[in-house]
C-alpha positions as a Markdown table, in Angstrom:
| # | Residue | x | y | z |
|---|---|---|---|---|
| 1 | Unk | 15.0 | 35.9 | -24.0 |
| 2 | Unk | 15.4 | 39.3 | -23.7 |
| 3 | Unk | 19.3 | 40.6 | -25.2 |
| 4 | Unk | 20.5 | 44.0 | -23.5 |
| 5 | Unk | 24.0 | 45.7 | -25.3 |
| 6 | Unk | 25.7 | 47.8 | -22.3 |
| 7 | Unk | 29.2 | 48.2 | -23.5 |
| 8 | Unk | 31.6 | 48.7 | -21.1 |
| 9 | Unk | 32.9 | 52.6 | -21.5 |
| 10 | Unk | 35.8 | 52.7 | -23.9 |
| 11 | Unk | 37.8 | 54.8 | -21.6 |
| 12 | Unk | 38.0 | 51.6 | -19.1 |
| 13 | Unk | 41.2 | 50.0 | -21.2 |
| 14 | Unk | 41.8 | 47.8 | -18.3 |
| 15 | Unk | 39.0 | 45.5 | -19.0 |
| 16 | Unk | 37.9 | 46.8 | -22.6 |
| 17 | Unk | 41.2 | 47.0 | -24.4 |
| 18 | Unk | 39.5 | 47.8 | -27.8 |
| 19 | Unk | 41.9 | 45.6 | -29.6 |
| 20 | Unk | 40.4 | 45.4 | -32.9 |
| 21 | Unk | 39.5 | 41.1 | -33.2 |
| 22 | Unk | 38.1 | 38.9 | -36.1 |
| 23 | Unk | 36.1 | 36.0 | -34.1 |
| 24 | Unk | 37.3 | 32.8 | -35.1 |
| 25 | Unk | 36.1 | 30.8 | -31.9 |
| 26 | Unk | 33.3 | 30.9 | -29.0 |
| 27 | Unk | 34.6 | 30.2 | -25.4 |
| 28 | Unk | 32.3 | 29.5 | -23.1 |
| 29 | Unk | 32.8 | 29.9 | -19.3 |
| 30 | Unk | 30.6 | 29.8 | -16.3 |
| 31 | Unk | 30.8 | 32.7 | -13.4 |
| 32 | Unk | 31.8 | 29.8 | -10.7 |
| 33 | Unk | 29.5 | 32.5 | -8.5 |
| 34 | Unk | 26.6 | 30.5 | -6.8 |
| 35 | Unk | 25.5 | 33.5 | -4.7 |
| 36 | Unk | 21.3 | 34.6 | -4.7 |
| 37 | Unk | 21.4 | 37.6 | -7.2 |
| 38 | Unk | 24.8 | 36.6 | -9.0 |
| 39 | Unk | 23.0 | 36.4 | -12.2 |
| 40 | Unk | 23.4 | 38.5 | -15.3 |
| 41 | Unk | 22.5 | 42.2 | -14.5 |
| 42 | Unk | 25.3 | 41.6 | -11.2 |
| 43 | Unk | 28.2 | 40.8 | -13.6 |
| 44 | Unk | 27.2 | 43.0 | -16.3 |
| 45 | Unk | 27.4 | 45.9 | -13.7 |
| 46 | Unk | 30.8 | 44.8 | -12.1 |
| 47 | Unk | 32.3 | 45.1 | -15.7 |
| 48 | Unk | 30.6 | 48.3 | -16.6 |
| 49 | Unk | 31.9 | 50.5 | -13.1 |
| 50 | Unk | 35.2 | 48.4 | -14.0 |
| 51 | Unk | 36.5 | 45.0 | -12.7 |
| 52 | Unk | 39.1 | 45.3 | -10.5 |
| 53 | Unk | 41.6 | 42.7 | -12.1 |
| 54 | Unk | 42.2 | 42.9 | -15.9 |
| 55 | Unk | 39.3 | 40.1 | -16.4 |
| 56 | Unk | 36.6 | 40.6 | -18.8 |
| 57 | Unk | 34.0 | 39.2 | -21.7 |
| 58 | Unk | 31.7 | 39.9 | -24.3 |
| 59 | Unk | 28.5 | 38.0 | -23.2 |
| 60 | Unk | 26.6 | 37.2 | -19.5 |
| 61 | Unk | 23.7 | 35.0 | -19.6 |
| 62 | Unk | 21.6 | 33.9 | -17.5 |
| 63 | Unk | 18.0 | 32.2 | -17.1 |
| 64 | Unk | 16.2 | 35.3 | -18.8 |
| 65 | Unk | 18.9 | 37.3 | -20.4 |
| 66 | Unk | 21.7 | 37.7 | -22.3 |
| 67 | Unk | 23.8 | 41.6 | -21.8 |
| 68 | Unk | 27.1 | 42.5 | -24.1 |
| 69 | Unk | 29.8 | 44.4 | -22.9 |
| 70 | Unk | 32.5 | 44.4 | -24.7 |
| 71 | Unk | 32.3 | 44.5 | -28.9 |
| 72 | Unk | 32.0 | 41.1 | -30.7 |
| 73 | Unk | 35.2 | 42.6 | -32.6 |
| 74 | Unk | 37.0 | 43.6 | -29.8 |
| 75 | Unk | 39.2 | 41.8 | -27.8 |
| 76 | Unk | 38.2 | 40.7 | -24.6 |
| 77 | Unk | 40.6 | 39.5 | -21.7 |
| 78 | Unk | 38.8 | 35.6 | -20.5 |
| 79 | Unk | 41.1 | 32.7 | -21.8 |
| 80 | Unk | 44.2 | 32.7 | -19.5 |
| 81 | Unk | 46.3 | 32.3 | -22.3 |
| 82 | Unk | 48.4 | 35.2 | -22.2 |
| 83 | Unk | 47.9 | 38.9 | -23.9 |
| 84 | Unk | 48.6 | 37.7 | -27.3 |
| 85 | Unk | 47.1 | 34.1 | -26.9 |
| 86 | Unk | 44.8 | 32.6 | -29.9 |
| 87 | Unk | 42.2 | 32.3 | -26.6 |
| 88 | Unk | 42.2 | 36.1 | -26.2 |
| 89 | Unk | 43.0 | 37.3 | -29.7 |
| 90 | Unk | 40.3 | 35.2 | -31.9 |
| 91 | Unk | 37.7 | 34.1 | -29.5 |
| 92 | Unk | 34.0 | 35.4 | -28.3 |
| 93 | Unk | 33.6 | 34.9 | -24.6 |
| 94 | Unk | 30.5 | 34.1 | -22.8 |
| 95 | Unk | 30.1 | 33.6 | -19.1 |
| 96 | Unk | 26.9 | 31.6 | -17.9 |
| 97 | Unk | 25.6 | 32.8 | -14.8 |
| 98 | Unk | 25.2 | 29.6 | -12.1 |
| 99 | Unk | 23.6 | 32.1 | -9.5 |
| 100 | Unk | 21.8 | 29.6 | -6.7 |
| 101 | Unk | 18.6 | 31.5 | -7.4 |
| 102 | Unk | 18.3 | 30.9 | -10.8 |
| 103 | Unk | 17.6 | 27.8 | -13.3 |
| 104 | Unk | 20.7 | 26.7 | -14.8 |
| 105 | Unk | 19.1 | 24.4 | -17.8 |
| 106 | Unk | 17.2 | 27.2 | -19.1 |
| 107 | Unk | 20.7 | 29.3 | -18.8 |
| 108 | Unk | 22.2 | 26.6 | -21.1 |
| 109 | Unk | 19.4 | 26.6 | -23.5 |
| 110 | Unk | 19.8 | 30.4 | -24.0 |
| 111 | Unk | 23.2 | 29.7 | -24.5 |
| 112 | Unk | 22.6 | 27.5 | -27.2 |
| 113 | Unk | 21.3 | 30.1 | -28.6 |
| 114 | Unk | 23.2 | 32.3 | -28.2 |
| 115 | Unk | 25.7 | 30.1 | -29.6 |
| 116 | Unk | 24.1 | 29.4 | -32.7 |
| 117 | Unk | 23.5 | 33.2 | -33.7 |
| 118 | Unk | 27.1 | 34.1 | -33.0 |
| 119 | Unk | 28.2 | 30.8 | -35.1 |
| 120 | Unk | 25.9 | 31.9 | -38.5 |
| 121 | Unk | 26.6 | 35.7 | -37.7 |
| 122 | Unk | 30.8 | 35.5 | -37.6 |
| 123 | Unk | 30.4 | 31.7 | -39.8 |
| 124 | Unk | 32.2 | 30.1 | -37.0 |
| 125 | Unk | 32.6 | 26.0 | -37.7 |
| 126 | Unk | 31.2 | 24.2 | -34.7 |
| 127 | Unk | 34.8 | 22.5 | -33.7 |
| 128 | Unk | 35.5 | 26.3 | -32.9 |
| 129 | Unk | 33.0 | 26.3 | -29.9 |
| 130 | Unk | 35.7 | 25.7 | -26.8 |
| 131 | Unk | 35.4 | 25.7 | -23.3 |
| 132 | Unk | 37.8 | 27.8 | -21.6 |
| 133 | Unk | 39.4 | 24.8 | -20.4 |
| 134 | Unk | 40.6 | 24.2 | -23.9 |
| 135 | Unk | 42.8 | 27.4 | -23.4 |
| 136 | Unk | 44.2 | 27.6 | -20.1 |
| 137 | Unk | 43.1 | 23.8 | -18.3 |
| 138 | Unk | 41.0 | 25.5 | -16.1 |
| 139 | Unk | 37.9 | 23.4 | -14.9 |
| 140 | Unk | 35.3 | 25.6 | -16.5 |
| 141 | Unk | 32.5 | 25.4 | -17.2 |
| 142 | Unk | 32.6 | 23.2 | -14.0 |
| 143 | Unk | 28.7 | 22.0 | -14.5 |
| 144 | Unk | 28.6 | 21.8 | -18.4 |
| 145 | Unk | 32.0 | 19.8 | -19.2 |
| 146 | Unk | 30.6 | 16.8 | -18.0 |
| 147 | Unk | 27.8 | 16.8 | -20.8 |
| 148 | Unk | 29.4 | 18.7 | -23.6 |
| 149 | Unk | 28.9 | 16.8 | -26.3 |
| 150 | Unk | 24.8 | 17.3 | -25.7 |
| 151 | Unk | 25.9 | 20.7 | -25.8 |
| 152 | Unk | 27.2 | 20.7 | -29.1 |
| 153 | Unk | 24.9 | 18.6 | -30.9 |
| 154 | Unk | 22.1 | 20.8 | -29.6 |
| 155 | Unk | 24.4 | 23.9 | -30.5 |
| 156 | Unk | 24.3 | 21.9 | -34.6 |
| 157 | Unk | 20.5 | 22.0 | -33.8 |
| 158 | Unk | 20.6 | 18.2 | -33.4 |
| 159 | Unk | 19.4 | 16.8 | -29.9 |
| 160 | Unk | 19.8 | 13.2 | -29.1 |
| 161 | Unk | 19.1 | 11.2 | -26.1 |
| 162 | Unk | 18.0 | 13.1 | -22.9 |
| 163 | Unk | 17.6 | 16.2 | -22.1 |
| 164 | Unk | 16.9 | 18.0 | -19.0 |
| 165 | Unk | 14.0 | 21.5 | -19.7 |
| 166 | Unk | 12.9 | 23.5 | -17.0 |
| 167 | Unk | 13.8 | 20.7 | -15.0 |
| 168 | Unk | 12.2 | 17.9 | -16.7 |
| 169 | Unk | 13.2 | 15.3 | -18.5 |
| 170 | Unk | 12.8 | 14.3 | -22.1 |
| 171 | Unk | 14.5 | 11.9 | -24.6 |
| 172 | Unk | 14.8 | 12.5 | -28.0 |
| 173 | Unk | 15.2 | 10.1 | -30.8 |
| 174 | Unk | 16.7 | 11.4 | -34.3 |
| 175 | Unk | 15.8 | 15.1 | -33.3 |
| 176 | Unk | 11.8 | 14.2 | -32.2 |
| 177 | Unk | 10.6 | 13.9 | -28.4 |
| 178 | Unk | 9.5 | 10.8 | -26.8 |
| 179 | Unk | 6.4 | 9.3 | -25.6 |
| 180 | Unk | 5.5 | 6.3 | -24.0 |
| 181 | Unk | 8.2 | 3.0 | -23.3 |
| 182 | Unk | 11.8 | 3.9 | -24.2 |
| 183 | Unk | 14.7 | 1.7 | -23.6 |
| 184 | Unk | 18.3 | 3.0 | -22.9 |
| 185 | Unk | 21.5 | 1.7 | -21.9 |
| 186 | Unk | 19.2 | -1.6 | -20.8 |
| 187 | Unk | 16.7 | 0.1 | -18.6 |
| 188 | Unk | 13.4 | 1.2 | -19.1 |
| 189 | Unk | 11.7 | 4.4 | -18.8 |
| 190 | Unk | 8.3 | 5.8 | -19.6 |
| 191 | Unk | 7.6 | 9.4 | -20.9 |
| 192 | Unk | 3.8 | 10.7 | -20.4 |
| 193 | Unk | 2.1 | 12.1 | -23.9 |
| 194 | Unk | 4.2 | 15.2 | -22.9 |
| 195 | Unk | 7.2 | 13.3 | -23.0 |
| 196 | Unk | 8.1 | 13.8 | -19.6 |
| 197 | Unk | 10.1 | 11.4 | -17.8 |
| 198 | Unk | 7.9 | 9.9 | -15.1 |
| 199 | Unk | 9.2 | 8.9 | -11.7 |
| 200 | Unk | 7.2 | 7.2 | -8.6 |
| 201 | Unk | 4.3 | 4.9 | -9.1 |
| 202 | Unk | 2.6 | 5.1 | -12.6 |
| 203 | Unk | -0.8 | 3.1 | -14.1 |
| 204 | Unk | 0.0 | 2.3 | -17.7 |
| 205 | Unk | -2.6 | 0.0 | -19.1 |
| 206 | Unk | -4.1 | -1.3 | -15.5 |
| 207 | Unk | -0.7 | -2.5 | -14.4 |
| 208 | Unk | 1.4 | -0.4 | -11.5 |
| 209 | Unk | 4.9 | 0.3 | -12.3 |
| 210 | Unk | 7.7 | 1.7 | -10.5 |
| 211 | Unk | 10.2 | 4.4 | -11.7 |
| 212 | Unk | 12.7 | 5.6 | -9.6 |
| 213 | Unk | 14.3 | 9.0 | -8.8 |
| 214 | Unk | 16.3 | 8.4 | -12.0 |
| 215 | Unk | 13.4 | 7.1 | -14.0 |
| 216 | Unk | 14.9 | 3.6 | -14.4 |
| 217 | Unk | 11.7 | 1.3 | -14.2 |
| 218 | Unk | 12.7 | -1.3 | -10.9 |
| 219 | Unk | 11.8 | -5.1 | -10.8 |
| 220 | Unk | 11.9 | -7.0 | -7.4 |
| 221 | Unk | 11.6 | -5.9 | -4.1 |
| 222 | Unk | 11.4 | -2.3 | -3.5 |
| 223 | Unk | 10.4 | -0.7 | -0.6 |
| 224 | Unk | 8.1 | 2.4 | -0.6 |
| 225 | Unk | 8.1 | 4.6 | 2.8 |
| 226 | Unk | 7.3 | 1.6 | 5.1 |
| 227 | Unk | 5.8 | -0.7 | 3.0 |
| 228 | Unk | 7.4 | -3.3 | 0.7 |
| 229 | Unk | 6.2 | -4.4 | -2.6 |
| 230 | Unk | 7.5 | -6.9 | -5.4 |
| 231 | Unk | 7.5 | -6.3 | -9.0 |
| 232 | Unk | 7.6 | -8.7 | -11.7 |
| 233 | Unk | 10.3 | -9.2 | -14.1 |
| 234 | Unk | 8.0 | -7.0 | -16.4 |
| 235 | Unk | 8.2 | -4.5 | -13.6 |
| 236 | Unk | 4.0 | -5.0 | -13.1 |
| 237 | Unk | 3.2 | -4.9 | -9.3 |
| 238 | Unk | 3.0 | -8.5 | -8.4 |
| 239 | Unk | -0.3 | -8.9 | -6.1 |
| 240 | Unk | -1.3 | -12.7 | -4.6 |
| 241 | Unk | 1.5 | -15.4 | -3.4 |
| 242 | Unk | 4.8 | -15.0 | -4.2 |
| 243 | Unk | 7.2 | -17.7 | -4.0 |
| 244 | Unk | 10.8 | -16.2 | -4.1 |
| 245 | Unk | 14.0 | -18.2 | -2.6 |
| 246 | Unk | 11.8 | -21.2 | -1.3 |
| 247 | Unk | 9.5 | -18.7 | 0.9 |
| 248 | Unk | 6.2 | -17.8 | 0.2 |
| 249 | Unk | 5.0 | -13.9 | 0.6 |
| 250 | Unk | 1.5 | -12.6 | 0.2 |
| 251 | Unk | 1.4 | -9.4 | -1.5 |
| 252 | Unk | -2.2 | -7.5 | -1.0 |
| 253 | Unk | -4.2 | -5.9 | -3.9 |
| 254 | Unk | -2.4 | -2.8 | -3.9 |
| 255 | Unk | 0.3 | -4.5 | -4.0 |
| 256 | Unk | 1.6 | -4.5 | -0.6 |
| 257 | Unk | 3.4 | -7.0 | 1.1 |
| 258 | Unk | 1.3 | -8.8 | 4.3 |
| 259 | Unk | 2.3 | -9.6 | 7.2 |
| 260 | Unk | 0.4 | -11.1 | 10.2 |
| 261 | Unk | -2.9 | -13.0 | 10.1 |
| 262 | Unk | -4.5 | -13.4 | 6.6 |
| 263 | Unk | -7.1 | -15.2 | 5.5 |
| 264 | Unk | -7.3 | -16.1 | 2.1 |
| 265 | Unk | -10.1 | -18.8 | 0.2 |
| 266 | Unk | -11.6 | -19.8 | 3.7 |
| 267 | Unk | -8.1 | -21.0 | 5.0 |
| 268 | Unk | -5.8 | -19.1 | 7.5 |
| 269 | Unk | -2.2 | -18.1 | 7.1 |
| 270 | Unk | 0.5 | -16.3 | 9.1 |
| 271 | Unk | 3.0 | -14.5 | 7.6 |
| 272 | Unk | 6.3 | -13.3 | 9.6 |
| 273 | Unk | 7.5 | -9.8 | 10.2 |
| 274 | Unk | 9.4 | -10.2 | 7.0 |
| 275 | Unk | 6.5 | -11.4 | 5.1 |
| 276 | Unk | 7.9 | -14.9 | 5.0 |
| 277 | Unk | 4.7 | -17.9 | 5.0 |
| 278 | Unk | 5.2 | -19.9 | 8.3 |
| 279 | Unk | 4.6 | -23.8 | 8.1 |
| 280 | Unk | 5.0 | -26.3 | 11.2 |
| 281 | Unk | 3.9 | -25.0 | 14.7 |
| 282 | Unk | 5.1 | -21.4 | 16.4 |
| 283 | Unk | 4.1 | -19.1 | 19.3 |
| 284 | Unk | 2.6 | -16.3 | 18.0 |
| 285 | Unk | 1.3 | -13.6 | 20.8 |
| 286 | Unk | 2.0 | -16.1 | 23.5 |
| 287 | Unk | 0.0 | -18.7 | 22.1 |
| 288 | Unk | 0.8 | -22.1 | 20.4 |
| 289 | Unk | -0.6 | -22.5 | 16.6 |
| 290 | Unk | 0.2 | -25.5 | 13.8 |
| 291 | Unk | 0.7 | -24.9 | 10.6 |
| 292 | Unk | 0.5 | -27.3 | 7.4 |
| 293 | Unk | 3.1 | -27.7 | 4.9 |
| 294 | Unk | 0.8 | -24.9 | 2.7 |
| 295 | Unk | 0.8 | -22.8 | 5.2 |
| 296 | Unk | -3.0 | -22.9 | 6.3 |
| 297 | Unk | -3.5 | -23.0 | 9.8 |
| 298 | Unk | -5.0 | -26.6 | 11.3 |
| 299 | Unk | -7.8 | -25.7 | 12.7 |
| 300 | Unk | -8.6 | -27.8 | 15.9 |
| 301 | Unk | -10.1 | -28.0 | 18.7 |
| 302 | Unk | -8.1 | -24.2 | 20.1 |
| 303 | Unk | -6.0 | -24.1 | 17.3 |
| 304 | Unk | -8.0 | -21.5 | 16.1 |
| 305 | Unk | -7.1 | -17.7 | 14.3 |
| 306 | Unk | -7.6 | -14.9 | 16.4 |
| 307 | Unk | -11.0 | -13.2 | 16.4 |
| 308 | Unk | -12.0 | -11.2 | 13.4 |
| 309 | Unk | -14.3 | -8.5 | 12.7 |
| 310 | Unk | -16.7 | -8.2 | 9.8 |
| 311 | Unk | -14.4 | -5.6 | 8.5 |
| 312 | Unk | -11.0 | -8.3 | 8.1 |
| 313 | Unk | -9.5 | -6.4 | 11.7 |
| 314 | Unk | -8.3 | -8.3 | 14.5 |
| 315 | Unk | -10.8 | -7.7 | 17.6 |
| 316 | Unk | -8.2 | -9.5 | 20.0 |
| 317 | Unk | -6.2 | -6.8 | 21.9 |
| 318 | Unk | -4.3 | -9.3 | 23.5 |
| 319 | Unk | -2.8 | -9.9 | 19.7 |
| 320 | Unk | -1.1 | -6.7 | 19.9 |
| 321 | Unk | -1.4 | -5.8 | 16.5 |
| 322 | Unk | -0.7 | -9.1 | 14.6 |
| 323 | Unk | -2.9 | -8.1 | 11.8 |
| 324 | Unk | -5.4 | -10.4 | 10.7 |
| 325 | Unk | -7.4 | -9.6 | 8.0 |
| 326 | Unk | -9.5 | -11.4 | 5.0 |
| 327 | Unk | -8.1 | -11.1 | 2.1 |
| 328 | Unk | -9.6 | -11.0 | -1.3 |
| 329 | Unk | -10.5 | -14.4 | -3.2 |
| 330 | Unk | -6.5 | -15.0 | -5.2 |
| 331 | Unk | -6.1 | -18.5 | -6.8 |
| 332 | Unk | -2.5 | -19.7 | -7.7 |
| 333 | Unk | -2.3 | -17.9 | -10.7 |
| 334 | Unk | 0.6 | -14.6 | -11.1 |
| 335 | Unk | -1.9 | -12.4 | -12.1 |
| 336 | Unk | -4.8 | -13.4 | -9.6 |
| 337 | Unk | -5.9 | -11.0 | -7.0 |
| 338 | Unk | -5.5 | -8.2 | -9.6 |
| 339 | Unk | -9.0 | -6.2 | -9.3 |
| 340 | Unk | -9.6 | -4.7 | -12.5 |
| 341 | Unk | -9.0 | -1.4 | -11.6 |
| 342 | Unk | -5.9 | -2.0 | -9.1 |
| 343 | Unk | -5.6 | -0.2 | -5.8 |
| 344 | Unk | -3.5 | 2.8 | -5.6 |
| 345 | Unk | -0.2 | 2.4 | -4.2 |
| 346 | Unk | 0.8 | 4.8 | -1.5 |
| 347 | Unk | 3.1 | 7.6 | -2.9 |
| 348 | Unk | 3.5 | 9.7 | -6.2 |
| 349 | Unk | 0.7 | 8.2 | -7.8 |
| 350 | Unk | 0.3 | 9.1 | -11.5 |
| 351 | Unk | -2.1 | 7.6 | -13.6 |
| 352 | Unk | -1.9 | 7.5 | -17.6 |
| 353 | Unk | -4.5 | 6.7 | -20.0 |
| 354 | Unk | -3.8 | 5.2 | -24.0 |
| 355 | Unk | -0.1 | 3.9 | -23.0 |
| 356 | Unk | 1.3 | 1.1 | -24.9 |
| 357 | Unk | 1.5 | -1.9 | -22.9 |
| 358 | Unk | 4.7 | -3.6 | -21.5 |
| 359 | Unk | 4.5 | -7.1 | -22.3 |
| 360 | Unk | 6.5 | -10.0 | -23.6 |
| 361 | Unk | 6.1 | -8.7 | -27.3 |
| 362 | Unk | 7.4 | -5.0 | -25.7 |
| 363 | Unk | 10.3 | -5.2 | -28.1 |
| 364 | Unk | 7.9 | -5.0 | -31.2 |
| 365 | Unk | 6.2 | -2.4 | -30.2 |
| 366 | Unk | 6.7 | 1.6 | -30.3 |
| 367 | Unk | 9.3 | 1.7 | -28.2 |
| 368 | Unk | 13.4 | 3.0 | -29.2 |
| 369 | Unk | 16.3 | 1.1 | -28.0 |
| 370 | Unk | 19.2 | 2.8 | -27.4 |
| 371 | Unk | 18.0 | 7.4 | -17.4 |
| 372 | Unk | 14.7 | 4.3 | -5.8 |
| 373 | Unk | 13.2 | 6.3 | -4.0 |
| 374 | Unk | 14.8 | 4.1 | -1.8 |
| 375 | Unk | 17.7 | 2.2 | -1.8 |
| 376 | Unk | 16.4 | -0.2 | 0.9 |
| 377 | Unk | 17.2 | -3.9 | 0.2 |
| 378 | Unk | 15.4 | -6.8 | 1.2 |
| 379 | Unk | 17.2 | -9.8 | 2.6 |
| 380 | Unk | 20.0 | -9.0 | 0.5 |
| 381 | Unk | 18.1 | -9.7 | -2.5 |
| 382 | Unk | 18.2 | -6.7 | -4.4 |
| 383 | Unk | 20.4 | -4.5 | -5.4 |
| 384 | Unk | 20.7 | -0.7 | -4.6 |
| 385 | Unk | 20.1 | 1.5 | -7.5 |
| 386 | Unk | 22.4 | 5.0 | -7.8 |
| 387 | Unk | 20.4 | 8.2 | -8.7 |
| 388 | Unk | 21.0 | 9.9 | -12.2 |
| 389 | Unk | 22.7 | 13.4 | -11.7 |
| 390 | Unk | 20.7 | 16.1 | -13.9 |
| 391 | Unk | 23.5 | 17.4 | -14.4 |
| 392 | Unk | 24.3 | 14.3 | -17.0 |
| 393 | Unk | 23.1 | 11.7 | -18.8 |
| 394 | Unk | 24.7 | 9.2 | -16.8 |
| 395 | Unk | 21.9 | 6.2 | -15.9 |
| 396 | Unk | 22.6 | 4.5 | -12.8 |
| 397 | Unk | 23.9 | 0.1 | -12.2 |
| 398 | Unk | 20.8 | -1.7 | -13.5 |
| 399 | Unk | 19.0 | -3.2 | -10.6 |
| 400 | Unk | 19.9 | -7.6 | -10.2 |
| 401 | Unk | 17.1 | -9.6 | -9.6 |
| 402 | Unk | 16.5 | -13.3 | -9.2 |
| 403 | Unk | 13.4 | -14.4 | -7.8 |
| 404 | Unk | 11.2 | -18.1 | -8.6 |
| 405 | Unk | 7.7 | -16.4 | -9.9 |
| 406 | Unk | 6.1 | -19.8 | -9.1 |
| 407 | Unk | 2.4 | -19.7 | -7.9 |
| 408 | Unk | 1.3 | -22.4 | -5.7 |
| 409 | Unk | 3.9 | -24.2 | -2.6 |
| 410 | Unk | 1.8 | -26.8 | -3.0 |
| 411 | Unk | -1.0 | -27.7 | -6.2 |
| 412 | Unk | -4.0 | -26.0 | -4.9 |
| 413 | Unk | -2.6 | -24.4 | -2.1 |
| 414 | Unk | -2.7 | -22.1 | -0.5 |
């Protein structure tokens, strides 16, 4: 970070007083000016030609700089609390620059810096770094009350829990970044070999996972663009039947949920527009079928699927689209249907090699316990999640989810 001294002209008494000032405290502020261009330079500039209210501060920074303007021993005019207020006798002010062009968490991290040079230079104790609400009650700094005390423990050099770099994510643990599984707050979250906080669909260990736009891993029904998926307590992409509230779904080997004509193990099934099994007889495209209690289509005398090419699509136009298709041999079992290396979900795929693996025994492993794409429900059965704010550490509701991960509706079938 580059730091540039351009001291407003002495002459200028309305906005450099040069009252002489021993710093006993660091106010920090932010410019409330959102404009393109409002960064640094623009404010250092307005002070230097001379402010046209009797406002003014020692320190502008912003994504790539820091510029001085007034002494560190001279009074400044910043706290609202009056011409002989402790806020502007005693105290450093520094405005950070919120300009819409610019990246505000790597103007907080020069901050921090800045902070901690001006604490070791002037020995000012940490309980002395104020906001300028402290003096006055103004809402400032709008953006960083809200997660001040990250603020401070990163000013003491100390970072815990997560923070947000060049607009990632990380979570630190007793001062050292994050890999892999971490647990906070009850929700999980997984953190590449970089340590950053992954979202969207992610392979860890052959199993698809789901992190949402707040990282949070989700279990249950989610929905994905226009597809619909289920995953596992675990949070593992279920593939194969899935019993859940006395229906049965069929979810395909990427994981998504089937609906239409399927054929799976020789028999035939048809699954609703919501996925749900069908049993006992319906008219489906106009035509009259039976069902057994299993699900698998009766298959007598015209009682019979519609016609299927070699390739699992339905060759009957006058289906209009019902689907059919073969499915992939899946016995009963939860994890059956699960190729060894699974399909790709649709949609922010990441895949990660060497990652510890969720399972039962998760809490033994290297993981710390202490942040959807859609909020689409499913019947009712699921909750929505909320989205974390980067501008805190706030982690949204944890997601509800009951479900009966049973295999089979019936001992060998479907």
């Amino acid at each position: 970070m580059n730091f540039i001294q351009r001291l407003i002209p002495a002459s200028n008494t309305k906005t450099r007083p040069g009252i002489p000032m021993v710093p006993k405290y660091l106010t920090i502020h932010e410019t409330d000016n959102t404009d393109a261009g409002a960064d640094a330079a623009a404010h250092e500039r307005l002070q230097e030609r001379g402010n046209d209210r009797t406002a003014s501060w020692h320190l502008t920074i912003d994504d790539h700089e820091m510029i001085q303007s007034i002494p560190f021993d001279e009074v400044a005019w910043a706290a609202g609390d009056g011409p002989n207020g402790p806020g502007n006798r005693t105290s450093i002010h520094i405005e950070m620059c919120v300009n819409s062009d610019g990246n505000y968490e790597k103007t907080v991290s020069n901050t921090v810096e800045a902070v901690q040079f001006l604490m070791n230079k002037f020995s000012i104790p940490i309980d002395h770094v104020v906001p300028h609400k402290h003096w006055s009650g103004k809402d400032c700094p709008r953006n960083l009350l809200p997660r001040w005390a990250q603020f401070i423990k990163r000013c003491q050099g100390g970072v815990d829990g997560w923070i947000n770099q060049d607009g990632k994510w990380y979570f630190y643990q007793e001062e050292k970044k994050q890999t892999g599984w971490v647990k906070d707050k009850s929700k999980w979250y997984y953190l590449d070999a970089s340590g950053v906080m992954k979202t969207g669909w992610v392979l860890i260990d052959n199993k698809w996972y789901y992190f949402d736009s707040s990282g949070a891993m989700r279990s249950g029904w989610i929905k994905v663009g226009n597809k619909w998926y289920y995953l596992n307590f675990d949070g593992s992409m279920r593939t194969g039947w899935l019993k859940f509230n006395s229906k049965w779904y069929f979810m395909k080997p990427n994981g998504e949920m089937a609906i239409g004509w399927i054929q799976d193990k020789g028999k035939w099934y048809y699954l609703d527009p919501d996925g749900s099994m069908v049993t006992g007889t319906h008219i489906i495209s106009g035509k009259k079928y039976t069902f057994e209690l299993n699900g698998a289509l009766v298959e007598e005398g015209t009682n019979r699927p519609p016609a299927v090419s070699s390739t699992g699509n339905n060759t009957d136009s006058s289906k209009n689209g019902d689907g059919a298709q073969t499915i992939a041999s899946s016995s009963g079992s939860a994890n059956d249907g699960i190729p060894s290396q699974p399909t790709a979900p649709t949609g922010g795929v990441t895949d990660i090699s060497n990652s510890v693996a969720f399972d039962q025994n998760r809490e033994n492993q290297n993981k710390i316990i202490t942040q959807a794409n859609s909020n689409d429900v499913k019947n009712d059965e699921t909750r929505t999640v909320s989205s974390l704010s980067n501008q805190t550490q706030t982690t949204p509701t944890e997601t509800t989810q009951t479900s009966e991960n049973q295999n089979n509706p019936i001992i060998g079938n479907p």
